[in-house]
Amino acid sequence: MTTKQDNSPELKKGEIKQILIQTASEVLPDFEFLTYKNSCYSFQRLRQVNNLTVHEILHIIFTLKDKNFAYSIASRLNPDYIFSNQYNIGLLNPHKDLKVLRHNSGALNIEDAYNFHNGQVETTTKTVKEIFGDFKKYGLPFLEKQTERLKSNSIVKRGFDYIEDLKTDKQKLKTEITEELNKGGLLLSSIKHPIYIDLKEKLQSVSGQSKEDRQLIPKTAHELLELYWTR
């Protein structure tokens, strides 16, 4: 793909942005161009869930020199996570590599991990259409699943109820938990704050939870408190 030539012109710097925007308008018109940052083009769709705004984000990293694309999808309840590249997070702000989602695998070889192009307009445009096709086929179901999780997951519902009833100084809570995290090398296990411990234990007591969801409870508890002090 990177060496096969076509009859179109060489791609000029900056042209990829218009190709991405045009293709998004054709394939996923609900997603609007958000911004360009650190070689990453981001598109966003906003959705209301339980009176909360969910930021659904498509991230596309493009390199002209290395002739490849990498792309991922995220659902962010907390806007502070919109441009985060973290994958290992909780139930409220999931982020998935689209190729991993497509192949249903945690590890991919280099041929499967990227989409490649030859640096020319025709082939690059074709590759972009394939990428947005992946977003439509594999990404949209992921976003729908996350929307349903925010509406009906018993752990999430318990967490929302907890922070809705919580009456404590938001800035003080943020400062205390952030200090514990920093001192503990950003490990969640270093958080000993009584409110965090209490919330985590209440989430762990929810019956009928899946093994996967249970493993995400420590981070979800932190996400819930972040949501509390940022809104």
PDB file of C-alpha atoms in Angstrom:
ATOM      1  CA  MET A   1       0.000   0.000   0.000  1.00  0.00           C
ATOM      2  CA  THR A   2       2.794   2.472   0.820  1.00  0.00           C
ATOM      3  CA  THR A   3       4.713   1.856  -2.429  1.00  0.00           C
ATOM      4  CA  LYS A   4       1.917   1.193  -4.941  1.00  0.00           C
ATOM      5  CA  GLN A   5       1.439   4.289  -7.100  1.00  0.00           C
ATOM      6  CA  ASP A   6      -1.771   5.732  -8.525  1.00  0.00           C
ATOM      7  CA  ASN A   7      -2.377   8.516 -11.029  1.00  0.00           C
ATOM      8  CA  SER A   8      -3.320  11.189  -8.490  1.00  0.00           C
ATOM      9  CA  PRO A   9      -1.122  14.033  -7.171  1.00  0.00           C
ATOM     10  CA  GLU A  10       1.128  13.760  -4.146  1.00  0.00           C
ATOM     11  CA  LEU A  11      -0.662  14.720  -0.949  1.00  0.00           C
ATOM     12  CA  LYS A  12       0.307  18.200   0.207  1.00  0.00           C
ATOM     13  CA  LYS A  13       0.699  19.201   3.818  1.00  0.00           C
ATOM     14  CA  GLY A  14      -2.678  20.143   5.254  1.00  0.00           C
ATOM     15  CA  GLU A  15      -4.753  18.472   2.527  1.00  0.00           C
ATOM     16  CA  ILE A  16      -5.581  15.505   4.742  1.00  0.00           C
ATOM     17  CA  LYS A  17      -7.749  17.703   6.970  1.00  0.00           C
ATOM     18  CA  GLN A  18     -10.178  18.479   4.165  1.00  0.00           C
ATOM     19  CA  ILE A  19     -10.255  14.832   3.070  1.00  0.00           C
ATOM     20  CA  LEU A  20     -11.132  13.777   6.621  1.00  0.00           C
ATOM     21  CA  ILE A  21     -13.823  16.453   7.017  1.00  0.00           C
ATOM     22  CA  GLN A  22     -15.376  15.668   3.650  1.00  0.00           C
ATOM     23  CA  THR A  23     -15.423  11.925   4.314  1.00  0.00           C
ATOM     24  CA  ALA A  24     -16.890  12.419   7.796  1.00  0.00           C
ATOM     25  CA  SER A  25     -19.707  14.537   6.318  1.00  0.00           C
ATOM     26  CA  GLU A  26     -20.518  11.715   3.890  1.00  0.00           C
ATOM     27  CA  VAL A  27     -20.193   8.673   6.174  1.00  0.00           C
ATOM     28  CA  LEU A  28     -20.836   9.994   9.707  1.00  0.00           C
ATOM     29  CA  PRO A  29     -22.472  13.427   9.323  1.00  0.00           C
ATOM     30  CA  ASP A  30     -23.376  13.594  13.035  1.00  0.00           C
ATOM     31  CA  PHE A  31     -19.677  13.938  13.877  1.00  0.00           C
ATOM     32  CA  GLU A  32     -18.187  17.389  13.392  1.00  0.00           C
ATOM     33  CA  PHE A  33     -14.526  18.283  13.220  1.00  0.00           C
ATOM     34  CA  LEU A  34     -13.396  19.308  16.691  1.00  0.00           C
ATOM     35  CA  THR A  35      -9.689  20.087  16.563  1.00  0.00           C
ATOM     36  CA  TYR A  36      -6.201  19.125  15.437  1.00  0.00           C
ATOM     37  CA  LYS A  37      -3.606  18.456  18.114  1.00  0.00           C
ATOM     38  CA  ASN A  38      -0.304  16.531  18.111  1.00  0.00           C
ATOM     39  CA  SER A  39      -0.880  14.956  14.675  1.00  0.00           C
ATOM     40  CA  CYS A  40      -4.369  13.877  15.778  1.00  0.00           C
ATOM     41  CA  TYR A  41      -7.595  14.987  14.095  1.00  0.00           C
ATOM     42  CA  SER A  42     -10.616  14.701  16.389  1.00  0.00           C
ATOM     43  CA  PHE A  43     -14.306  14.602  15.520  1.00  0.00           C
ATOM     44  CA  GLN A  44     -17.105  14.934  18.052  1.00  0.00           C
ATOM     45  CA  ARG A  45     -20.767  14.093  18.514  1.00  0.00           C
ATOM     46  CA  LEU A  46     -22.624  15.301  21.617  1.00  0.00           C
ATOM     47  CA  ARG A  47     -25.345  13.219  23.257  1.00  0.00           C
ATOM     48  CA  GLN A  48     -27.518  13.768  26.327  1.00  0.00           C
ATOM     49  CA  VAL A  49     -27.772  10.864  28.754  1.00  0.00           C
ATOM     50  CA  ASN A  50     -29.505  11.242  32.120  1.00  0.00           C
ATOM     51  CA  ASN A  51     -29.215  15.033  31.870  1.00  0.00           C
ATOM     52  CA  LEU A  52     -25.473  14.698  31.334  1.00  0.00           C
ATOM     53  CA  THR A  53     -23.561  15.588  28.177  1.00  0.00           C
ATOM     54  CA  VAL A  54     -21.554  12.741  26.662  1.00  0.00           C
ATOM     55  CA  HIS A  55     -18.721  13.657  24.299  1.00  0.00           C
ATOM     56  CA  GLU A  56     -18.344  10.925  21.667  1.00  0.00           C
ATOM     57  CA  ILE A  57     -14.955  11.350  20.036  1.00  0.00           C
ATOM     58  CA  LEU A  58     -13.257   9.909  16.958  1.00  0.00           C
ATOM     59  CA  HIS A  59      -9.464  10.292  17.016  1.00  0.00           C
ATOM     60  CA  ILE A  60      -7.422   9.869  13.817  1.00  0.00           C
ATOM     61  CA  ILE A  61      -3.628  10.143  13.894  1.00  0.00           C
ATOM     62  CA  PHE A  62      -2.116  10.736  10.451  1.00  0.00           C
ATOM     63  CA  THR A  63       1.535  10.633   9.447  1.00  0.00           C
ATOM     64  CA  LEU A  64       2.642  11.670   5.966  1.00  0.00           C
ATOM     65  CA  LYS A  65       6.236  10.585   6.467  1.00  0.00           C
ATOM     66  CA  ASP A  66       5.512   7.100   7.853  1.00  0.00           C
ATOM     67  CA  LYS A  67       2.457   6.719   5.593  1.00  0.00           C
ATOM     68  CA  ASN A  68       0.000   5.384   8.127  1.00  0.00           C
ATOM     69  CA  PHE A  69      -3.108   6.108  10.162  1.00  0.00           C
ATOM     70  CA  ALA A  70      -3.960   5.076  13.713  1.00  0.00           C
ATOM     71  CA  TYR A  71      -7.451   5.667  15.049  1.00  0.00           C
ATOM     72  CA  SER A  72      -9.494   5.237  18.195  1.00  0.00           C
ATOM     73  CA  ILE A  73     -12.918   5.992  19.642  1.00  0.00           C
ATOM     74  CA  ALA A  74     -13.942   7.370  23.019  1.00  0.00           C
ATOM     75  CA  SER A  75     -17.039   8.207  25.032  1.00  0.00           C
ATOM     76  CA  ARG A  76     -16.249  10.914  27.569  1.00  0.00           C
ATOM     77  CA  LEU A  77     -18.666  11.868  30.311  1.00  0.00           C
ATOM     78  CA  ASN A  78     -15.960  14.047  31.849  1.00  0.00           C
ATOM     79  CA  PRO A  79     -14.781  16.664  29.296  1.00  0.00           C
ATOM     80  CA  ASP A  80     -11.353  16.702  30.951  1.00  0.00           C
ATOM     81  CA  TYR A  81     -10.764  13.323  29.281  1.00  0.00           C
ATOM     82  CA  ILE A  82     -11.580  14.425  25.727  1.00  0.00           C
ATOM     83  CA  PHE A  83      -7.944  14.635  24.643  1.00  0.00           C
ATOM     84  CA  SER A  84      -6.573  11.997  26.989  1.00  0.00           C
ATOM     85  CA  ASN A  85      -4.792   9.067  25.349  1.00  0.00           C
ATOM     86  CA  GLN A  86      -5.466   6.738  28.293  1.00  0.00           C
ATOM     87  CA  TYR A  87      -7.093   3.421  27.454  1.00  0.00           C
ATOM     88  CA  ASN A  88      -7.156   1.817  30.922  1.00  0.00           C
ATOM     89  CA  ILE A  89      -9.969   3.766  32.526  1.00  0.00           C
ATOM     90  CA  GLY A  90     -13.332   3.064  34.158  1.00  0.00           C
ATOM     91  CA  LEU A  91     -16.972   2.735  33.174  1.00  0.00           C
ATOM     92  CA  LEU A  92     -17.679   6.431  32.570  1.00  0.00           C
ATOM     93  CA  ASN A  93     -15.004   7.440  30.031  1.00  0.00           C
ATOM     94  CA  PRO A  94     -14.017   4.407  27.904  1.00  0.00           C
ATOM     95  CA  HIS A  95     -11.496   4.717  25.083  1.00  0.00           C
ATOM     96  CA  LYS A  96     -10.823   1.960  22.544  1.00  0.00           C
ATOM     97  CA  ASP A  97      -8.353   1.487  19.722  1.00  0.00           C
ATOM     98  CA  LEU A  98     -10.565   0.788  16.701  1.00  0.00           C
ATOM     99  CA  LYS A  99      -8.281  -1.890  15.298  1.00  0.00           C
ATOM    100  CA  VAL A 100      -8.317  -3.710  18.644  1.00  0.00           C
ATOM    101  CA  LEU A 101     -12.094  -3.338  18.750  1.00  0.00           C
ATOM    102  CA  ARG A 102     -12.393  -4.632  15.200  1.00  0.00           C
ATOM    103  CA  HIS A 103     -10.142  -7.657  15.721  1.00  0.00           C
ATOM    104  CA  ASN A 104     -11.392  -8.258  19.277  1.00  0.00           C
ATOM    105  CA  SER A 105      -7.782  -8.671  20.384  1.00  0.00           C
ATOM    106  CA  GLY A 106      -5.490  -6.942  22.848  1.00  0.00           C
ATOM    107  CA  ALA A 107      -2.326  -7.302  20.752  1.00  0.00           C
ATOM    108  CA  LEU A 108      -1.944  -6.777  17.005  1.00  0.00           C
ATOM    109  CA  ASN A 109       0.943  -7.147  14.581  1.00  0.00           C
ATOM    110  CA  ILE A 110       2.033  -3.993  12.761  1.00  0.00           C
ATOM    111  CA  GLU A 111       0.152  -4.880   9.581  1.00  0.00           C
ATOM    112  CA  ASP A 112      -3.118  -5.029  11.523  1.00  0.00           C
ATOM    113  CA  ALA A 113      -2.407  -2.156  13.918  1.00  0.00           C
ATOM    114  CA  TYR A 114      -2.396   0.611  11.278  1.00  0.00           C
ATOM    115  CA  ASN A 115      -4.048   1.635   8.012  1.00  0.00           C
ATOM    116  CA  PHE A 116      -1.446   2.514   5.397  1.00  0.00           C
ATOM    117  CA  HIS A 117      -1.398   4.946   2.480  1.00  0.00           C
ATOM    118  CA  ASN A 118       1.038   5.851  -0.317  1.00  0.00           C
ATOM    119  CA  GLY A 119       1.122   9.617   0.170  1.00  0.00           C
ATOM    120  CA  GLN A 120      -1.078  10.287  -2.875  1.00  0.00           C
ATOM    121  CA  VAL A 121      -4.543  11.811  -2.885  1.00  0.00           C
ATOM    122  CA  GLU A 122      -6.469   8.907  -4.435  1.00  0.00           C
ATOM    123  CA  THR A 123      -5.162   6.102  -2.256  1.00  0.00           C
ATOM    124  CA  THR A 124      -5.161   8.226   0.901  1.00  0.00           C
ATOM    125  CA  THR A 125      -8.791   9.196   0.309  1.00  0.00           C
ATOM    126  CA  LYS A 126      -9.678   5.535  -0.182  1.00  0.00           C
ATOM    127  CA  THR A 127      -7.939   4.674   3.102  1.00  0.00           C
ATOM    128  CA  VAL A 128      -9.804   7.450   4.934  1.00  0.00           C
ATOM    129  CA  LYS A 129     -13.113   6.044   3.666  1.00  0.00           C
ATOM    130  CA  GLU A 130     -12.103   2.626   5.021  1.00  0.00           C
ATOM    131  CA  ILE A 131     -11.334   4.193   8.398  1.00  0.00           C
ATOM    132  CA  PHE A 132     -14.706   5.926   8.647  1.00  0.00           C
ATOM    133  CA  GLY A 133     -16.299   2.683   7.498  1.00  0.00           C
ATOM    134  CA  ASP A 134     -14.674   1.017  10.516  1.00  0.00           C
ATOM    135  CA  PHE A 135     -15.961   3.777  12.775  1.00  0.00           C
ATOM    136  CA  LYS A 136     -19.465   3.196  11.436  1.00  0.00           C
ATOM    137  CA  LYS A 137     -19.350  -0.617  11.605  1.00  0.00           C
ATOM    138  CA  TYR A 138     -17.415  -1.164  14.841  1.00  0.00           C
ATOM    139  CA  GLY A 139     -17.352   2.224  16.577  1.00  0.00           C
ATOM    140  CA  LEU A 140     -21.040   3.127  16.588  1.00  0.00           C
ATOM    141  CA  PRO A 141     -22.077  -0.141  18.298  1.00  0.00           C
ATOM    142  CA  PHE A 142     -19.405   0.551  20.925  1.00  0.00           C
ATOM    143  CA  LEU A 143     -20.906   4.001  21.547  1.00  0.00           C
ATOM    144  CA  GLU A 144     -24.436   2.582  21.718  1.00  0.00           C
ATOM    145  CA  LYS A 145     -23.284  -0.007  24.241  1.00  0.00           C
ATOM    146  CA  GLN A 146     -21.707   2.736  26.353  1.00  0.00           C
ATOM    147  CA  THR A 147     -24.872   4.838  26.219  1.00  0.00           C
ATOM    148  CA  GLU A 148     -26.874   1.865  27.462  1.00  0.00           C
ATOM    149  CA  ARG A 149     -24.303   1.305  30.214  1.00  0.00           C
ATOM    150  CA  LEU A 150     -24.684   4.885  31.436  1.00  0.00           C
ATOM    151  CA  LYS A 151     -28.456   4.442  31.501  1.00  0.00           C
ATOM    152  CA  SER A 152     -28.810   1.015  33.056  1.00  0.00           C
ATOM    153  CA  ASN A 153     -25.567  -0.385  34.504  1.00  0.00           C
ATOM    154  CA  SER A 154     -26.223  -1.042  38.204  1.00  0.00           C
ATOM    155  CA  ILE A 155     -22.716   0.042  39.282  1.00  0.00           C
ATOM    156  CA  VAL A 156     -22.972   3.296  37.359  1.00  0.00           C
ATOM    157  CA  LYS A 157     -26.468   3.993  38.703  1.00  0.00           C
ATOM    158  CA  ARG A 158     -25.295   3.396  42.270  1.00  0.00           C
ATOM    159  CA  GLY A 159     -22.361   5.742  41.669  1.00  0.00           C
ATOM    160  CA  PHE A 160     -24.544   8.497  40.219  1.00  0.00           C
ATOM    161  CA  ASP A 161     -26.857   8.256  43.220  1.00  0.00           C
ATOM    162  CA  TYR A 162     -23.859   8.499  45.550  1.00  0.00           C
ATOM    163  CA  ILE A 163     -22.390  11.683  44.080  1.00  0.00           C
ATOM    164  CA  GLU A 164     -25.875  13.191  43.757  1.00  0.00           C
ATOM    165  CA  ASP A 165     -26.303  12.862  47.523  1.00  0.00           C
ATOM    166  CA  LEU A 166     -22.705  13.802  48.377  1.00  0.00           C
ATOM    167  CA  LYS A 167     -22.390  17.051  50.320  1.00  0.00           C
ATOM    168  CA  THR A 168     -18.743  17.970  50.774  1.00  0.00           C
ATOM    169  CA  ASP A 169     -16.446  20.756  49.650  1.00  0.00           C
ATOM    170  CA  LYS A 170     -15.546  19.928  46.040  1.00  0.00           C
ATOM    171  CA  GLN A 171     -12.216  21.754  45.893  1.00  0.00           C
ATOM    172  CA  LYS A 172     -11.085  20.291  49.205  1.00  0.00           C
ATOM    173  CA  LEU A 173     -11.996  16.771  48.054  1.00  0.00           C
ATOM    174  CA  LYS A 174     -10.145  17.250  44.775  1.00  0.00           C
ATOM    175  CA  THR A 175      -7.040  18.568  46.529  1.00  0.00           C
ATOM    176  CA  GLU A 176      -6.927  15.780  49.091  1.00  0.00           C
ATOM    177  CA  ILE A 177      -7.408  12.928  46.620  1.00  0.00           C
ATOM    178  CA  THR A 178      -5.019  14.436  44.062  1.00  0.00           C
ATOM    179  CA  GLU A 179      -2.325  14.780  46.734  1.00  0.00           C
ATOM    180  CA  GLU A 180      -2.750  11.129  47.739  1.00  0.00           C
ATOM    181  CA  LEU A 181      -2.500  10.023  44.117  1.00  0.00           C
ATOM    182  CA  ASN A 182       0.624  12.085  43.464  1.00  0.00           C
ATOM    183  CA  LYS A 183       2.329  10.808  46.602  1.00  0.00           C
ATOM    184  CA  GLY A 184       1.413   7.239  45.641  1.00  0.00           C
ATOM    185  CA  GLY A 185       2.830   7.381  42.137  1.00  0.00           C
ATOM    186  CA  LEU A 186      -0.668   7.797  40.621  1.00  0.00           C
ATOM    187  CA  LEU A 187      -1.697   4.325  41.802  1.00  0.00           C
ATOM    188  CA  LEU A 188      -5.367   4.105  42.725  1.00  0.00           C
ATOM    189  CA  SER A 189      -4.454   1.768  45.566  1.00  0.00           C
ATOM    190  CA  SER A 190      -2.705   4.728  47.213  1.00  0.00           C
ATOM    191  CA  ILE A 191      -6.018   6.559  47.731  1.00  0.00           C
ATOM    192  CA  LYS A 192      -7.076   6.124  51.366  1.00  0.00           C
ATOM    193  CA  HIS A 193      -9.538   9.008  51.489  1.00  0.00           C
ATOM    194  CA  PRO A 194     -12.655   7.895  53.423  1.00  0.00           C
ATOM    195  CA  ILE A 195     -15.080   9.164  50.764  1.00  0.00           C
ATOM    196  CA  TYR A 196     -13.275   7.274  48.000  1.00  0.00           C
ATOM    197  CA  ILE A 197     -13.095   4.109  50.121  1.00  0.00           C
ATOM    198  CA  ASP A 198     -16.772   4.385  51.033  1.00  0.00           C
ATOM    199  CA  LEU A 199     -17.827   4.884  47.396  1.00  0.00           C
ATOM    200  CA  LYS A 200     -15.654   2.025  46.178  1.00  0.00           C
ATOM    201  CA  GLU A 201     -17.092  -0.338  48.797  1.00  0.00           C
ATOM    202  CA  LYS A 202     -20.649   0.640  47.888  1.00  0.00           C
ATOM    203  CA  LEU A 203     -19.946  -0.053  44.207  1.00  0.00           C
ATOM    204  CA  GLN A 204     -18.358  -3.399  45.067  1.00  0.00           C
ATOM    205  CA  SER A 205     -21.486  -4.358  47.022  1.00  0.00           C
ATOM    206  CA  VAL A 206     -23.709  -4.084  43.944  1.00  0.00           C
ATOM    207  CA  SER A 207     -25.079  -7.522  43.096  1.00  0.00           C
ATOM    208  CA  GLY A 208     -25.084  -9.163  39.678  1.00  0.00           C
ATOM    209  CA  GLN A 209     -22.049  -7.292  38.334  1.00  0.00           C
ATOM    210  CA  SER A 210     -19.845  -8.811  35.655  1.00  0.00           C
ATOM    211  CA  LYS A 211     -16.218  -9.709  36.321  1.00  0.00           C
ATOM    212  CA  GLU A 212     -15.109  -7.088  33.809  1.00  0.00           C
ATOM    213  CA  ASP A 213     -17.137  -4.342  35.473  1.00  0.00           C
ATOM    214  CA  ARG A 214     -15.930  -5.360  38.927  1.00  0.00           C
ATOM    215  CA  GLN A 215     -12.307  -4.963  37.823  1.00  0.00           C
ATOM    216  CA  LEU A 216     -13.089  -1.395  36.737  1.00  0.00           C
ATOM    217  CA  ILE A 217     -14.646  -0.319  40.037  1.00  0.00           C
ATOM    218  CA  PRO A 218     -11.528   1.369  41.561  1.00  0.00           C
ATOM    219  CA  LYS A 219     -11.116   3.596  38.528  1.00  0.00           C
ATOM    220  CA  THR A 220     -14.864   4.135  38.193  1.00  0.00           C
ATOM    221  CA  ALA A 221     -15.029   5.353  41.800  1.00  0.00           C
ATOM    222  CA  HIS A 222     -12.300   7.880  41.008  1.00  0.00           C
ATOM    223  CA  GLU A 223     -14.072   8.928  37.796  1.00  0.00           C
ATOM    224  CA  LEU A 224     -17.281   9.514  39.734  1.00  0.00           C
ATOM    225  CA  LEU A 225     -15.558  11.768  42.236  1.00  0.00           C
ATOM    226  CA  GLU A 226     -13.831  13.629  39.400  1.00  0.00           C
ATOM    227  CA  LEU A 227     -17.260  14.169  37.861  1.00  0.00           C
ATOM    228  CA  TYR A 228     -18.547  15.419  41.217  1.00  0.00           C
ATOM    229  CA  TRP A 229     -15.867  18.052  41.651  1.00  0.00           C
ATOM    230  CA  THR A 230     -15.819  19.229  38.029  1.00  0.00           C
ATOM    231  CA  ARG A 231     -19.527  19.945  37.547  1.00  0.00           C
TER     232      ARG A 231
END
